[in-house]
CSV table of C-alpha atoms in Angstrom, one decimal:
chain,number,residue,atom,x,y,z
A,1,UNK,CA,-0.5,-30.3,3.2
A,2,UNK,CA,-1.6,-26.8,4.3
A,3,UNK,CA,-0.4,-25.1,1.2
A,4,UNK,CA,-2.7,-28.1,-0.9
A,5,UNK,CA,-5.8,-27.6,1.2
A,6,UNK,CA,-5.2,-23.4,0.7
A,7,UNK,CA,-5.2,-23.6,-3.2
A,8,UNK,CA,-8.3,-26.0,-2.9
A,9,UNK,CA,-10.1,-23.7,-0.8
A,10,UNK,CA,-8.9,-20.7,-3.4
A,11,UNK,CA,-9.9,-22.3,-6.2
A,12,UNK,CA,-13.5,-23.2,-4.9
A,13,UNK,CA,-13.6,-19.2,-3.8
A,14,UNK,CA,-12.6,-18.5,-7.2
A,15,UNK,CA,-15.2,-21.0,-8.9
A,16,UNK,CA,-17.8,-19.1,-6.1
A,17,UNK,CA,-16.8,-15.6,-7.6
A,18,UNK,CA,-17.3,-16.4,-11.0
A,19,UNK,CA,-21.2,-18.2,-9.7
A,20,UNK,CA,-22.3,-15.1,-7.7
A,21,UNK,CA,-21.2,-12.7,-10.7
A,22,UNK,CA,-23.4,-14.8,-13.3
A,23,UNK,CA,-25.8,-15.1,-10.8
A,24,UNK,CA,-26.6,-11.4,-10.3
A,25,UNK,CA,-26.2,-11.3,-14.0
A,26,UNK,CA,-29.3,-13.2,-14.5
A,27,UNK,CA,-31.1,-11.6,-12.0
A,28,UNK,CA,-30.8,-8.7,-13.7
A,29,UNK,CA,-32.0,-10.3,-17.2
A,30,UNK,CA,-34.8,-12.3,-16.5
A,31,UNK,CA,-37.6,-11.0,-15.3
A,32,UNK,CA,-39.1,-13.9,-13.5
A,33,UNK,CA,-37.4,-15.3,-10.6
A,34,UNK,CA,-37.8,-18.4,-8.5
A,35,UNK,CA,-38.4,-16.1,-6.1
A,36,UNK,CA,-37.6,-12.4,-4.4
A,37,UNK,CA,-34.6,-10.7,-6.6
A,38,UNK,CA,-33.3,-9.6,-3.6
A,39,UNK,CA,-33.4,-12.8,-1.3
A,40,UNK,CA,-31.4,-14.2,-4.3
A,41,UNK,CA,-29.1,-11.7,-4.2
A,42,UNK,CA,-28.9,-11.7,-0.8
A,43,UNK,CA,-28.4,-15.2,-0.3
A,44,UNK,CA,-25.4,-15.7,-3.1
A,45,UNK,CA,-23.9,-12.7,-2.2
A,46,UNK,CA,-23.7,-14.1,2.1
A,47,UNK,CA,-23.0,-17.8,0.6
A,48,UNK,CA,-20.0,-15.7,-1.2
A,49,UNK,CA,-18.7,-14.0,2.2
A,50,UNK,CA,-18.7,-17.5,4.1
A,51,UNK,CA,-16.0,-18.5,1.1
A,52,UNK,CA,-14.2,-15.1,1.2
A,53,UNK,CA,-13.6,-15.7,4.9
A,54,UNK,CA,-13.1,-18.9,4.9
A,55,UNK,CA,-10.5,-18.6,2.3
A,56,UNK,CA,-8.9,-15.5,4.2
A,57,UNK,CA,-8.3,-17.6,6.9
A,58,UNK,CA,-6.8,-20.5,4.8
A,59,UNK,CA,-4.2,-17.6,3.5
A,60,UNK,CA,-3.4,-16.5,7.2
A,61,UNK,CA,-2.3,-20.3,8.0
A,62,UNK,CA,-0.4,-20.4,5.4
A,63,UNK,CA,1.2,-16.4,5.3
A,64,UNK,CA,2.0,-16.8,9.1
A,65,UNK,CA,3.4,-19.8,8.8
A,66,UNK,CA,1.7,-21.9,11.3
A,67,UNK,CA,2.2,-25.6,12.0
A,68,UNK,CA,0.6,-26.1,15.1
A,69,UNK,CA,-2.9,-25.3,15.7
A,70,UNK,CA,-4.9,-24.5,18.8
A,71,UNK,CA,-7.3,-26.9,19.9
A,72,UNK,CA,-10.5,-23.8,19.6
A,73,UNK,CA,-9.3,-23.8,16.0
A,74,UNK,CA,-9.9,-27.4,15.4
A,75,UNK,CA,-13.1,-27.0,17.1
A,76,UNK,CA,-14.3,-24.1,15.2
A,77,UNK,CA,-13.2,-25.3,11.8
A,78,UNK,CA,-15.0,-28.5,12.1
A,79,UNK,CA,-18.3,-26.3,13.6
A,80,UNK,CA,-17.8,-24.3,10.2
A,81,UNK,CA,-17.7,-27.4,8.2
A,82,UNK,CA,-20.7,-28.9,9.4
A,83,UNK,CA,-22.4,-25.1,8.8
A,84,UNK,CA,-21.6,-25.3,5.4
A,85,UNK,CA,-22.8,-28.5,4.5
A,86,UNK,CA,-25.9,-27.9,6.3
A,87,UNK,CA,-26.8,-24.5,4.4
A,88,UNK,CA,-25.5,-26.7,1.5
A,89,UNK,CA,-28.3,-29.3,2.0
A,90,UNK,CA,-30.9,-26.1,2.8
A,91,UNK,CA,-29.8,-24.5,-0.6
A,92,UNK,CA,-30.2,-27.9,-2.2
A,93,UNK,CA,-33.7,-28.6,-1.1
A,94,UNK,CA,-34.6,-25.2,-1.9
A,95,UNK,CA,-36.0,-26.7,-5.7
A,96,UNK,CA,-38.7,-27.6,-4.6
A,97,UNK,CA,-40.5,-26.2,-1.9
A,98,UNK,CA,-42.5,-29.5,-0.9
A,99,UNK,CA,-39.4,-30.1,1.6
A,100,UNK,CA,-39.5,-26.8,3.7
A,101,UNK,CA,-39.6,-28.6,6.9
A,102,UNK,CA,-36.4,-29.8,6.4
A,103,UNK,CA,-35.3,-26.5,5.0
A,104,UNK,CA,-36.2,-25.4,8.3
A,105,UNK,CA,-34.9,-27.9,10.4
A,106,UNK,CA,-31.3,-27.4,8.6
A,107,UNK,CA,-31.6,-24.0,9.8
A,108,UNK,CA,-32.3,-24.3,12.9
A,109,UNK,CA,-28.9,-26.9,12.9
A,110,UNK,CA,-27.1,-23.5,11.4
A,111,UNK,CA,-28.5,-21.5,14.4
A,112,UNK,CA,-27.1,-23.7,16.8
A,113,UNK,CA,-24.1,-24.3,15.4
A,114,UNK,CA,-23.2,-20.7,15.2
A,115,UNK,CA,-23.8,-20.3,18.5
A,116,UNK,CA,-21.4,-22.8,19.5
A,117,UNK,CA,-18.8,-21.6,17.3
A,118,UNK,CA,-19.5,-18.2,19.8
A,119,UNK,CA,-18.6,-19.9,22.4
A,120,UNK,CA,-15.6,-21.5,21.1
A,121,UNK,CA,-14.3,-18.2,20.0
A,122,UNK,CA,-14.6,-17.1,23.3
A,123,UNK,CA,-13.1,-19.7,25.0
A,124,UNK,CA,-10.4,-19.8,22.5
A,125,UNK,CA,-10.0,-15.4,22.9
A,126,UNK,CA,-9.1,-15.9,26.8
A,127,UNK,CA,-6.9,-18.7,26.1
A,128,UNK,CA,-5.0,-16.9,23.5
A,129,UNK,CA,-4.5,-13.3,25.9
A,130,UNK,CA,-3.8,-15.4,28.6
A,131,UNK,CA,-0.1,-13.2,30.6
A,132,UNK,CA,2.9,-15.1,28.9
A,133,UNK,CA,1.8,-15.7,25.4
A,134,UNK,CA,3.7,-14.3,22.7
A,135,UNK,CA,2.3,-11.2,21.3
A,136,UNK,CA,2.5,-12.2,18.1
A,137,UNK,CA,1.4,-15.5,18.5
A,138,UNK,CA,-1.9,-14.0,19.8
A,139,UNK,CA,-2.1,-11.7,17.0
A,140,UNK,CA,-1.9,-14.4,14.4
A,141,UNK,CA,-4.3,-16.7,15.9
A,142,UNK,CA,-7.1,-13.9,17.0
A,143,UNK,CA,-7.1,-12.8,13.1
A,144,UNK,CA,-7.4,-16.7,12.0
A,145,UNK,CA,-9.9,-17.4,14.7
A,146,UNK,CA,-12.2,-14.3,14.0
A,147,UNK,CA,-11.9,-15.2,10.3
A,148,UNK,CA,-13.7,-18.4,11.5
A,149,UNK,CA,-15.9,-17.3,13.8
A,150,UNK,CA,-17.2,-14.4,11.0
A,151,UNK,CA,-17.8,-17.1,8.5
A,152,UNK,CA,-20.4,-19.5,10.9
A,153,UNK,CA,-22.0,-16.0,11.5
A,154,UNK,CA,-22.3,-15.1,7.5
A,155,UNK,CA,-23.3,-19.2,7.2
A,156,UNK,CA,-26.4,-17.7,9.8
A,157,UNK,CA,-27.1,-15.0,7.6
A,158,UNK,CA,-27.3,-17.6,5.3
A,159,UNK,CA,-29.8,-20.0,7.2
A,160,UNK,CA,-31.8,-16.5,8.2
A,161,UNK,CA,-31.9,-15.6,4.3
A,162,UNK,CA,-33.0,-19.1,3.8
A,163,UNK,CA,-35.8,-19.2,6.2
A,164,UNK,CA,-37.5,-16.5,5.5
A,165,UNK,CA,-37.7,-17.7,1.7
A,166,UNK,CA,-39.1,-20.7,3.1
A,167,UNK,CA,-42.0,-19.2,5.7
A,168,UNK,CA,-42.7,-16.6,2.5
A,169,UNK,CA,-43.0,-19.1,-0.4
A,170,UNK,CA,-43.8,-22.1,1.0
């Protein structure tokens, strides 16, 4: 079931690669934007990292093997979830601005959701170096869980990309 989930995950990365390239592409055909070249960039390019780490940390589970994960994993996988499909609503309503509020609101929900995913991560750091772990257990697990943790902070980067589009446009 891992090894499924990974090659899902890959493909979406790969379908996300081949969206950010055309993407700057455009930008640097058309000379009207939607708004800021740069907050576009910006924004596709962060979008881009979440998936790059995200699928990173899909490859991990799967190259070391894991069967068995730690509950902080768990707990930050589903906080990275719900980060994504909140940016993914934001990004959404960003066709019209008449919805900015909500915009808004969706990044505040990013905000606070990466700041949980902080504190899971570390919660889930002195767990994993507590004496009489296995070394490489710990090593495993603190590259998966920083991979995690480093995408809810690019889906902020996001949500801060996001706003500021908003408070400048709308």
């Amino acid at each position: 079931q891992a090894k499924q989930l990974y090659v899902r995950i890959k493909e979406a990365e790969t379908t996300a690669d081949s969206i950010t390239h055309d993407t700057i592409k455009r930008l640097h055909e058309n000379w009207i934007t939607p708004f800021d070249r740069d907050d576009i960039h910006n924004l596709i390019s962060r979008m881009d990292d979440v998936l790059d780490l995200v699928e990173a940390a899909a490859e991990n589970i799967i190259l070391f093997e894991v069967t068995v994960a730690p509950r902080e994993a768990t707990e930050l996988a589903e906080l990275l979830v719900e980060s994504c499909e909140a940016q993914s609503k934001a990004v959404d309503l960003l066709a019209t601005m008449a919805r900015a509020p909500e915009i808004l609101e969706l990044c505040v929900e990013v905000n606070r959701l990466e700041n949980a995913a902080d504190s899971v991560h570390r919660r889930a750091m002195a767990e994993l170096f507590k004496a009489g772990n296995d070394p490489l257990k710990v090593m495993k697990w603190r590259d998966i869980l920083d991979g995690l943790e480093s995408a809810t902070d690019r889906c902020e980067d996001v949500a801060n990309i996001l706003e500021g589009v908003v408070l400048e446009y709308a």
